[in-house]
Amino acid sequence: MTYEGHKFFFTKKEKKDVILGSHVMKKDQYIYEIEDPNFPPLVPHLEFMYKQKKFNEIYRNKTGLLWRSFYGDKGPRPPPSLYMWPAEQVGQVHRVNSSESFWTCDGPASECQSKDELHFELEVISTHPKAFVIPNFLSEFEAEMIIQLAQPKLDGSLVGDREAGGGRSSDTRTSRNAWVPRNTNKQTETLFKRAAHLLQIDEKLLTSLANAEDMQVVSYRDKQKYDAHHDWGVRGKPESRYITLLLYLNDKASPKAGGETSFPLAADGRGIKVHPGKGSAVLFYNLLEDGNADELTLHSATPVHEGIKWLANFWVWDPKK
């Protein structure tokens, strides 16, 4: 995470005291050029930089936005290939069914899984960014089972790109977390398939070998939090986290317990906070319809002041992981 006025220095890898250049972060600038006087840029690089700057200028004039997603030799990353629910106004409701019904105990499906089809409502809570609340996505047993699966594996949470091996500790994120694969048991298989129905995505894509990460389970207590951050990132290729689906595994200890999910840039900068309660979910899209990263998805986990907060994350990538 950076900020306006943040200063960066570039040095030789083997000689940190030799400064090759520096720049100060500006609010409306996303491309910075640092030149090594001993190695001037080659013509193809200069041509690429001109092309990228020109695209950014045209895109900003057209949309009023800066292009924040990947831009490569073939131009900007394409629009998302996976489905996106519309969010035309706050309070708008979409309905979707799932045959992956609730589990009520740990035993044979004939005894422990309901035969009733599930009916979900996705209510728009923000249009910019696109965010929805889904009540009753999990049964009480399923929420508690996820916690039980994660507890023995909890470790300090990291920030950065886990998929690229760049995770690191930071005081901006003080929770503990664990990863639960889809194939852990028959109940987790059900949850991934149910998520696919909710998201209108082929369930075969929701595996760690395709578009999805393992389910991340996070525990917060004693003022633990995760400061404002984006789930998307630019790492030199067009693939990006596209969907974030948050599953709330327990209720708040009290109305003043904290632990809400905050979107500070939503509602025209007034911000919104949400904690829909045990078993419910929040969905938001990290990319815009044209493939640009959505700056307005900046979000945080507010500090927990009372009790414990348990949350699970589904992340889905586009066009692949």
Short mmCIF file of C-alpha atoms in Angstrom, two decimals:
data_model
loop_
_atom_site.label_atom_id
_atom_site.label_comp_id
_atom_site.label_asym_id
_atom_site.label_seq_id
_atom_site.Cartn_x
_atom_site.Cartn_y
_atom_site.Cartn_z
CA MET A 1 0.00 0.00 0.00
CA THR A 2 1.32 3.40 -0.89
CA TYR A 3 0.06 6.96 -0.56
CA GLU A 4 0.40 10.43 -2.06
CA GLY A 5 3.82 11.86 -1.16
CA HIS A 6 5.38 8.41 -0.59
CA LYS A 7 8.98 8.51 -1.86
CA PHE A 8 10.71 5.55 -3.51
CA PHE A 9 14.44 5.13 -4.17
CA PHE A 10 15.94 2.79 -6.79
CA THR A 11 19.43 1.39 -6.15
CA LYS A 12 21.81 -1.17 -7.54
CA LYS A 13 21.00 -4.60 -6.16
CA GLU A 14 24.55 -5.17 -4.95
CA LYS A 15 25.15 -1.56 -3.83
CA LYS A 16 22.22 -0.18 -1.90
CA ASP A 17 24.02 3.13 -1.33
CA VAL A 18 24.18 3.86 -5.08
CA ILE A 19 20.89 5.62 -5.89
CA LEU A 20 19.89 5.34 -9.55
CA GLY A 21 16.76 7.40 -9.23
CA SER A 22 13.73 8.22 -7.12
CA HIS A 23 10.16 9.36 -7.44
CA VAL A 24 7.38 10.69 -5.24
CA MET A 25 3.91 9.17 -5.55
CA LYS A 26 1.33 11.53 -7.04
CA LYS A 27 -2.43 11.15 -6.81
CA ASP A 28 -3.09 11.13 -10.56
CA GLN A 29 0.02 9.35 -11.84
CA TYR A 30 0.42 5.58 -12.16
CA ILE A 31 3.38 5.29 -14.53
CA TYR A 32 6.85 6.37 -13.37
CA GLU A 33 10.05 6.18 -15.40
CA ILE A 34 13.45 5.64 -13.82
CA GLU A 35 16.44 5.70 -16.16
CA ASP A 36 19.93 4.38 -15.49
CA PRO A 37 22.30 6.88 -17.18
CA ASN A 38 24.73 4.05 -17.89
CA PHE A 39 22.08 1.98 -19.65
CA PRO A 40 19.71 4.19 -21.67
CA PRO A 41 16.41 2.56 -22.64
CA LEU A 42 16.23 0.72 -25.96
CA VAL A 43 13.99 1.95 -28.76
CA PRO A 44 11.37 -0.85 -28.31
CA HIS A 45 11.03 0.11 -24.66
CA LEU A 46 10.57 3.77 -25.51
CA GLU A 47 7.97 2.87 -28.11
CA PHE A 48 6.09 0.70 -25.60
CA MET A 49 6.11 3.48 -23.00
CA TYR A 50 4.75 5.97 -25.55
CA LYS A 51 2.01 3.53 -26.56
CA GLN A 52 1.04 2.89 -22.94
CA LYS A 53 0.96 6.60 -22.07
CA LYS A 54 -1.15 7.34 -25.13
CA PHE A 55 -3.64 4.61 -24.20
CA ASN A 56 -3.84 5.95 -20.64
CA GLU A 57 -4.52 9.45 -21.94
CA ILE A 58 -7.30 8.30 -24.28
CA TYR A 59 -8.83 6.04 -21.61
CA ARG A 60 -8.86 8.81 -19.02
CA ASN A 61 -10.42 11.31 -21.42
CA LYS A 62 -13.12 8.75 -22.25
CA THR A 63 -13.90 7.42 -18.75
CA GLY A 64 -12.46 9.90 -16.27
CA LEU A 65 -10.49 7.03 -14.74
CA LEU A 66 -6.86 5.98 -14.69
CA TRP A 67 -6.08 2.56 -16.17
CA ARG A 68 -4.82 0.47 -13.26
CA SER A 69 -4.85 -3.04 -14.72
CA PHE A 70 -2.22 -4.87 -16.73
CA TYR A 71 -1.03 -3.30 -19.98
CA GLY A 72 1.25 -5.41 -22.19
CA ASP A 73 2.69 -5.63 -25.69
CA LYS A 74 -0.78 -6.40 -27.05
CA GLY A 75 -2.44 -3.58 -25.13
CA PRO A 76 -4.71 -3.63 -22.05
CA ARG A 77 -6.02 -6.80 -20.46
CA PRO A 78 -9.43 -7.80 -21.91
CA PRO A 79 -12.82 -7.46 -20.17
CA PRO A 80 -13.68 -10.24 -17.70
CA SER A 81 -14.71 -13.50 -19.31
CA LEU A 82 -16.70 -14.66 -16.25
CA TYR A 83 -20.19 -13.52 -15.30
CA MET A 84 -20.85 -10.27 -13.43
CA TRP A 85 -24.15 -9.58 -11.65
CA PRO A 86 -25.53 -6.12 -12.50
CA ALA A 87 -25.70 -3.47 -9.75
CA GLU A 88 -27.86 -0.68 -11.15
CA GLN A 89 -29.20 0.72 -7.89
CA VAL A 90 -28.91 0.12 -4.15
CA GLY A 91 -31.67 -2.24 -3.02
CA GLN A 92 -31.86 -4.07 -6.36
CA VAL A 93 -32.34 -7.81 -5.76
CA HIS A 94 -31.29 -10.76 -7.92
CA ARG A 95 -32.46 -14.31 -7.26
CA VAL A 96 -30.66 -17.56 -7.96
CA ASN A 97 -31.21 -21.21 -7.01
CA SER A 98 -28.76 -23.94 -6.03
CA SER A 99 -29.19 -27.70 -5.84
CA GLU A 100 -26.21 -27.85 -3.43
CA SER A 101 -28.38 -27.88 -0.32
CA PHE A 102 -27.51 -27.35 3.34
CA TRP A 103 -25.59 -29.81 5.48
CA THR A 104 -26.85 -30.17 9.07
CA CYS A 105 -24.41 -32.77 10.43
CA ASP A 106 -21.28 -34.73 9.55
CA GLY A 107 -22.50 -38.01 8.16
CA PRO A 108 -23.95 -39.59 5.02
CA ALA A 109 -25.67 -37.18 2.66
CA SER A 110 -28.85 -39.25 2.97
CA GLU A 111 -29.02 -38.34 6.67
CA CYS A 112 -27.18 -35.02 6.93
CA GLN A 113 -27.88 -33.06 3.73
CA SER A 114 -31.24 -31.45 3.08
CA LYS A 115 -33.14 -32.44 -0.05
CA ASP A 116 -34.54 -28.91 -0.45
CA GLU A 117 -33.25 -26.64 -3.21
CA LEU A 118 -31.76 -23.38 -1.95
CA HIS A 119 -33.04 -19.97 -3.03
CA PHE A 120 -30.67 -17.03 -2.65
CA GLU A 121 -31.21 -13.30 -2.94
CA LEU A 122 -28.35 -10.97 -3.82
CA GLU A 123 -29.16 -7.45 -2.66
CA VAL A 124 -27.12 -4.56 -4.02
CA ILE A 125 -25.55 -2.54 -1.19
CA SER A 126 -23.27 -0.48 -3.46
CA THR A 127 -23.21 0.30 -7.18
CA HIS A 128 -19.65 1.73 -7.18
CA PRO A 129 -18.04 -0.65 -6.36
CA LYS A 130 -20.45 -3.43 -7.23
CA ALA A 131 -21.21 -5.10 -3.88
CA PHE A 132 -24.02 -7.40 -2.69
CA VAL A 133 -25.25 -9.04 0.51
CA ILE A 134 -26.47 -12.66 0.35
CA PRO A 135 -28.39 -13.76 3.48
CA ASN A 136 -28.26 -17.37 4.65
CA PHE A 137 -25.61 -18.69 2.27
CA LEU A 138 -24.38 -21.20 4.88
CA SER A 139 -26.17 -23.42 7.38
CA GLU A 140 -25.22 -23.10 11.03
CA PHE A 141 -23.47 -26.47 10.88
CA GLU A 142 -21.47 -25.46 7.78
CA ALA A 143 -20.27 -22.19 9.36
CA GLU A 144 -19.11 -24.00 12.50
CA MET A 145 -17.51 -26.80 10.46
CA ILE A 146 -15.36 -24.31 8.53
CA ILE A 147 -14.09 -22.87 11.81
CA GLN A 148 -13.30 -26.36 13.12
CA LEU A 149 -11.36 -27.23 9.96
CA ALA A 150 -9.29 -24.05 10.18
CA GLN A 151 -8.51 -23.87 13.90
CA PRO A 152 -5.68 -26.46 13.99
CA LYS A 153 -3.95 -24.77 11.03
CA LEU A 154 -4.17 -21.09 12.03
CA ASP A 155 -1.02 -19.05 11.51
CA GLY A 156 -0.15 -15.37 11.29
CA SER A 157 -1.80 -13.69 8.29
CA LEU A 158 0.41 -12.31 5.52
CA VAL A 159 0.01 -9.46 3.03
CA GLY A 160 1.15 -9.47 -0.59
CA ASP A 161 0.77 -12.01 -3.36
CA ARG A 162 0.67 -15.53 -1.89
CA GLU A 163 0.23 -17.07 -5.35
CA ALA A 164 3.50 -15.48 -6.49
CA GLY A 165 5.36 -16.37 -3.29
CA GLY A 166 5.42 -12.75 -2.12
CA GLY A 167 3.52 -13.02 1.17
CA ARG A 168 5.03 -11.21 4.15
CA SER A 169 4.11 -10.17 7.70
CA SER A 170 2.89 -6.62 8.26
CA ASP A 171 1.35 -4.63 11.10
CA THR A 172 -1.34 -3.58 8.62
CA ARG A 173 -2.79 -7.10 8.96
CA THR A 174 -2.80 -8.63 12.44
CA SER A 175 -5.22 -11.53 12.08
CA ARG A 176 -4.54 -15.27 11.88
CA ASN A 177 -5.61 -17.44 8.96
CA ALA A 178 -5.62 -20.92 7.45
CA TRP A 179 -6.32 -22.37 4.00
CA VAL A 180 -8.99 -25.01 3.40
CA PRO A 181 -8.92 -26.77 -0.02
CA ARG A 182 -12.08 -27.64 -1.93
CA ASN A 183 -11.41 -31.38 -1.65
CA THR A 184 -11.13 -31.36 2.16
CA ASN A 185 -14.45 -33.19 2.58
CA LYS A 186 -17.87 -33.59 1.00
CA GLN A 187 -19.18 -30.46 2.72
CA THR A 188 -16.43 -28.21 1.30
CA GLU A 189 -17.08 -29.71 -2.14
CA THR A 190 -20.70 -28.66 -1.71
CA LEU A 191 -19.72 -25.11 -0.70
CA PHE A 192 -17.56 -24.56 -3.79
CA LYS A 193 -20.34 -25.89 -6.05
CA ARG A 194 -22.90 -23.70 -4.28
CA ALA A 195 -20.63 -20.68 -4.76
CA ALA A 196 -20.45 -21.50 -8.47
CA HIS A 197 -24.26 -21.42 -8.69
CA LEU A 198 -24.36 -18.09 -6.85
CA LEU A 199 -21.69 -16.58 -9.11
CA GLN A 200 -23.14 -18.14 -12.30
CA ILE A 201 -19.78 -19.81 -13.07
CA ASP A 202 -19.01 -23.37 -14.15
CA GLU A 203 -18.14 -25.24 -10.94
CA LYS A 204 -15.23 -26.94 -12.69
CA LEU A 205 -13.49 -23.55 -12.72
CA LEU A 206 -13.66 -23.22 -8.93
CA THR A 207 -10.57 -25.31 -8.20
CA SER A 208 -7.01 -24.34 -7.33
CA LEU A 209 -5.95 -25.77 -10.71
CA ALA A 210 -8.26 -23.40 -12.59
CA ASN A 211 -9.70 -20.04 -11.46
CA ALA A 212 -10.09 -20.30 -7.68
CA GLU A 213 -7.81 -20.20 -4.67
CA ASP A 214 -8.32 -22.46 -1.68
CA MET A 215 -10.82 -21.06 0.81
CA GLN A 216 -9.06 -18.74 3.25
CA VAL A 217 -10.41 -18.74 6.82
CA VAL A 218 -9.49 -15.75 8.98
CA SER A 219 -9.78 -15.16 12.73
CA TYR A 220 -9.69 -11.72 14.38
CA ARG A 221 -9.67 -10.89 18.11
CA ASP A 222 -8.31 -8.29 20.58
CA LYS A 223 -8.20 -5.26 18.23
CA GLN A 224 -6.90 -7.34 15.32
CA LYS A 225 -7.71 -5.88 11.89
CA TYR A 226 -6.71 -5.59 8.25
CA ASP A 227 -6.10 -2.04 7.07
CA ALA A 228 -7.53 -0.73 3.79
CA HIS A 229 -6.27 -2.68 0.78
CA HIS A 230 -7.27 -3.99 -2.64
CA ASP A 231 -7.64 -7.67 -3.50
CA TRP A 232 -6.50 -7.00 -7.07
CA GLY A 233 -2.91 -6.33 -8.01
CA VAL A 234 -0.78 -5.83 -11.12
CA ARG A 235 2.06 -8.33 -11.42
CA GLY A 236 3.12 -8.33 -15.06
CA LYS A 237 0.37 -10.46 -16.59
CA PRO A 238 -3.34 -10.03 -17.36
CA GLU A 239 -4.65 -12.54 -14.81
CA SER A 240 -6.24 -10.89 -11.77
CA ARG A 241 -8.45 -11.59 -8.81
CA TYR A 242 -11.90 -10.82 -10.14
CA ILE A 243 -14.43 -11.92 -7.50
CA THR A 244 -14.26 -11.72 -3.72
CA LEU A 245 -16.91 -13.68 -1.82
CA LEU A 246 -16.80 -13.19 1.96
CA LEU A 247 -18.55 -15.73 4.21
CA TYR A 248 -19.32 -14.58 7.76
CA LEU A 249 -18.97 -17.53 10.13
CA ASN A 250 -20.25 -16.03 13.39
CA ASP A 251 -22.32 -13.13 14.69
CA LYS A 252 -20.88 -10.00 16.26
CA ALA A 253 -20.59 -10.21 20.05
CA SER A 254 -22.53 -6.93 20.34
CA PRO A 255 -23.47 -3.96 18.11
CA LYS A 256 -20.26 -2.20 19.23
CA ALA A 257 -17.97 -5.24 18.79
CA GLY A 258 -16.41 -3.98 15.55
CA GLY A 259 -15.19 -6.35 12.87
CA GLU A 260 -17.23 -4.94 10.01
CA THR A 261 -16.05 -4.97 6.41
CA SER A 262 -15.57 -1.33 5.43
CA PHE A 263 -15.58 0.14 1.91
CA PRO A 264 -14.33 3.71 2.54
CA LEU A 265 -14.66 4.88 -1.09
CA ALA A 266 -18.20 3.56 -1.66
CA ALA A 267 -21.29 5.78 -1.62
CA ASP A 268 -19.47 8.66 -3.31
CA GLY A 269 -16.73 8.61 -0.69
CA ARG A 270 -19.06 8.51 2.34
CA GLY A 271 -18.16 4.85 2.81
CA ILE A 272 -20.22 1.87 3.96
CA LYS A 273 -19.67 -0.82 6.58
CA VAL A 274 -21.25 -4.27 6.58
CA HIS A 275 -21.39 -7.38 8.76
CA PRO A 276 -24.45 -9.38 7.68
CA GLY A 277 -24.17 -12.00 10.44
CA LYS A 278 -23.49 -15.71 10.76
CA GLY A 279 -24.02 -17.71 7.59
CA SER A 280 -24.48 -14.71 5.30
CA ALA A 281 -22.12 -13.48 2.59
CA VAL A 282 -20.86 -10.35 0.85
CA LEU A 283 -19.86 -10.39 -2.82
CA PHE A 284 -17.92 -7.73 -4.71
CA TYR A 285 -16.15 -7.48 -8.07
CA ASN A 286 -12.53 -6.31 -8.15
CA LEU A 287 -12.60 -5.49 -11.88
CA LEU A 288 -14.81 -3.19 -13.92
CA GLU A 289 -16.73 -4.38 -16.97
CA ASP A 290 -13.88 -3.29 -19.29
CA GLY A 291 -11.18 -5.17 -17.30
CA ASN A 292 -9.78 -2.18 -15.42
CA ALA A 293 -9.11 -2.66 -11.72
CA ASP A 294 -11.75 -0.98 -9.57
CA GLU A 295 -10.08 1.44 -7.17
CA LEU A 296 -13.36 1.78 -5.27
CA THR A 297 -13.06 -1.82 -3.99
CA LEU A 298 -10.59 -0.54 -1.39
CA HIS A 299 -11.76 -2.28 1.79
CA SER A 300 -10.69 -3.09 5.32
CA ALA A 301 -11.55 -5.36 8.22
CA THR A 302 -12.21 -2.95 11.08
CA PRO A 303 -10.67 -3.76 14.49
CA VAL A 304 -12.50 -6.26 16.69
CA HIS A 305 -13.20 -4.73 20.11
CA GLU A 306 -15.20 -7.56 21.63
CA GLY A 307 -15.32 -11.30 21.06
CA ILE A 308 -13.90 -13.08 18.00
CA LYS A 309 -14.65 -12.61 14.31
CA TRP A 310 -14.49 -15.55 11.91
CA LEU A 311 -14.58 -15.03 8.16
CA ALA A 312 -13.92 -17.15 5.05
CA ASN A 313 -12.84 -15.80 1.64
CA PHE A 314 -13.47 -17.21 -1.81
CA TRP A 315 -11.28 -15.59 -4.49
CA VAL A 316 -11.97 -16.22 -8.18
CA TRP A 317 -9.54 -15.10 -10.90
CA ASP A 318 -10.14 -13.96 -14.46
CA PRO A 319 -9.39 -15.10 -17.10
CA LYS A 320 -7.53 -17.77 -15.11
CA LYS A 321 -5.29 -18.06 -12.06
#
